[in-house]
Amino acid sequence: MRFFIDTANLEEIRQAKEYGLIDGVTTNPTLLSREGGDWRDQMRAICEEVDGPVSLEVVSSNAGGMVEEAKELVKYGSNVVIKIPMLMEGMKAVRQLSEMGVKTNVTVAFSPAQALLAAKAGATYISLFIGRLDGLSQRGMDVVEQIVTIYDNYGFETEVLVASVRHPMHIIEAALAGADVATIPYRVLFQLAEHPMTDLGIKQFDEDWEKAFGERG
Ligand code: E4P
């Protein structure tokens, strides 16, 4: 399972990279709006910082506009993936971009029907916003499980990307469901490592060592 980091913040990206656990980055208009400054410079800097795929989102609502934006965004790096909103116009853009050899990530998706359309259009990734579904009392992971089954049934190559992650259980359940990628907020990446028994165990080892041999090196 690959981990992307869900942020447009360069400091978070640099720090997460140091742990060697991050395979790519997803951004969106909201995340970029939080960074201020020139969004083009920010996108370019992210693409330079990261070796793996970086999803950059278009903001047009018609296929022609999306494709024109994509042609500019791909200039920011060879690792750019164009994020396209889950609209019928978006499907048209995905088809054109995939025929041009441009990778796409269909975003703001919530249902197996949408995922089926994205796969048929030739999307590289489908981003399922599971945390937002959970927030509406609908189990987001059910949708992920259904999509993994549908893609397996027909051998679709579109990768299932679990997005809108809120906590570590989302990652565990996504992994159990066979999702290809989870895009993870910086805070949740660190939560994955936490366990009170780990803290207690390490504390005990440190105390025993210090009692027997003095200070640690
Ligand atoms: C995915 O690529 C999106 O950037 C993101 O996961 C959206 O999540 P949110 O519900 O936290 O805004």
XYZ file of C-alpha atoms in Angstrom, residues 83-201:
119
model
C -6.811 16.047 -10.400
C -10.150 16.247 -12.149
C -13.463 16.750 -10.324
C -16.044 13.965 -10.620
C -18.284 15.601 -13.236
C -19.434 14.293 -16.615
C -17.318 17.088 -18.168
C -14.498 15.776 -16.020
C -14.887 12.319 -17.566
C -14.496 13.860 -21.013
C -11.291 15.578 -19.852
C -9.958 12.355 -18.284
C -10.449 10.488 -21.568
C -8.632 13.200 -23.544
C -5.800 13.473 -21.023
C -5.319 9.716 -20.804
C -5.077 9.585 -24.615
C -2.375 12.288 -24.335
C -0.503 10.123 -21.802
C -1.299 12.438 -18.854
C -2.045 10.776 -15.510
C -5.294 11.735 -13.819
C -6.842 11.512 -10.364
C -10.648 11.748 -10.321
C -11.541 13.534 -7.118
C -14.503 14.360 -4.872
C -15.937 10.886 -5.494
C -18.338 9.177 -3.111
C -19.929 6.197 -4.868
C -19.161 2.958 -6.733
C -21.098 4.297 -9.739
C -18.759 7.296 -9.959
C -15.722 5.040 -9.583
C -16.961 2.829 -12.412
C -17.298 5.870 -14.695
C -13.821 7.134 -13.767
C -12.276 3.730 -14.539
C -14.067 3.513 -17.890
C -12.824 7.025 -18.743
C -9.253 5.831 -18.107
C -8.444 7.549 -14.796
C -5.144 6.646 -13.137
C -6.593 7.101 -9.615
C -10.055 7.444 -8.103
C -10.130 9.448 -4.858
C -12.875 8.394 -2.444
C -13.628 10.932 0.268
C -14.454 8.466 3.011
C -14.208 10.811 6.006
C -16.881 13.058 4.523
C -19.166 10.022 4.044
C -18.593 8.937 7.648
C -19.560 12.482 8.641
C -22.967 11.878 7.030
C -23.472 8.608 8.969
C -22.645 6.529 5.892
C -19.788 4.040 6.293
C -17.249 5.325 3.758
C -15.248 2.115 3.825
C -18.231 0.143 2.424
C -17.806 2.155 -0.761
C -14.082 1.409 -0.904
C -14.748 -2.330 -0.497
C -17.336 -2.275 -3.290
C -15.017 -0.418 -5.649
C -12.108 -2.770 -5.005
C -14.426 -5.685 -5.892
C -15.795 -3.988 -9.018
C -12.306 -3.089 -10.292
C -11.078 -6.642 -9.584
C -14.094 -8.161 -11.369
C -13.233 -6.374 -14.603
C -9.477 -5.900 -14.308
C -9.668 -2.094 -14.297
C -6.231 -0.590 -13.755
C -7.487 2.579 -12.037
C -5.997 2.701 -8.551
C -8.232 3.076 -5.502
C -7.055 6.067 -3.462
C -8.612 6.509 -0.029
C -8.905 10.226 0.763
C -10.479 12.440 3.406
C -8.751 10.330 6.028
C -9.552 11.329 9.602
C -7.810 8.754 11.830
C -5.598 5.620 11.802
C -8.535 3.175 11.563
C -9.298 4.608 8.137
C -5.827 3.489 7.020
C -6.132 0.026 8.565
C -9.561 -0.554 7.027
C -8.379 0.773 3.659
C -5.461 -1.673 3.775
C -7.789 -4.561 4.687
C -10.081 -3.624 1.808
C -7.124 -3.737 -0.609
C -7.001 -0.027 -1.483
C -3.892 0.891 -3.494
C -3.159 4.229 -1.842
C -4.168 6.240 1.217
C -3.576 9.969 1.240
C -2.895 10.902 4.810
C -2.909 14.217 6.685
C 0.414 14.950 8.434
C -1.131 14.561 11.917
C -2.595 11.122 11.130
C 0.757 9.862 9.804
C 2.195 10.304 13.304
C -0.899 8.858 14.988
C -0.190 5.598 13.131
C 2.948 5.114 15.229
C 1.297 5.735 18.586
C 0.446 3.081 21.181
C 0.441 3.559 24.967
C 1.904 0.066 25.473
C 4.843 1.040 23.235
C 5.449 4.147 25.387
C 5.260 2.100 28.597
C 7.492 -0.660 27.221
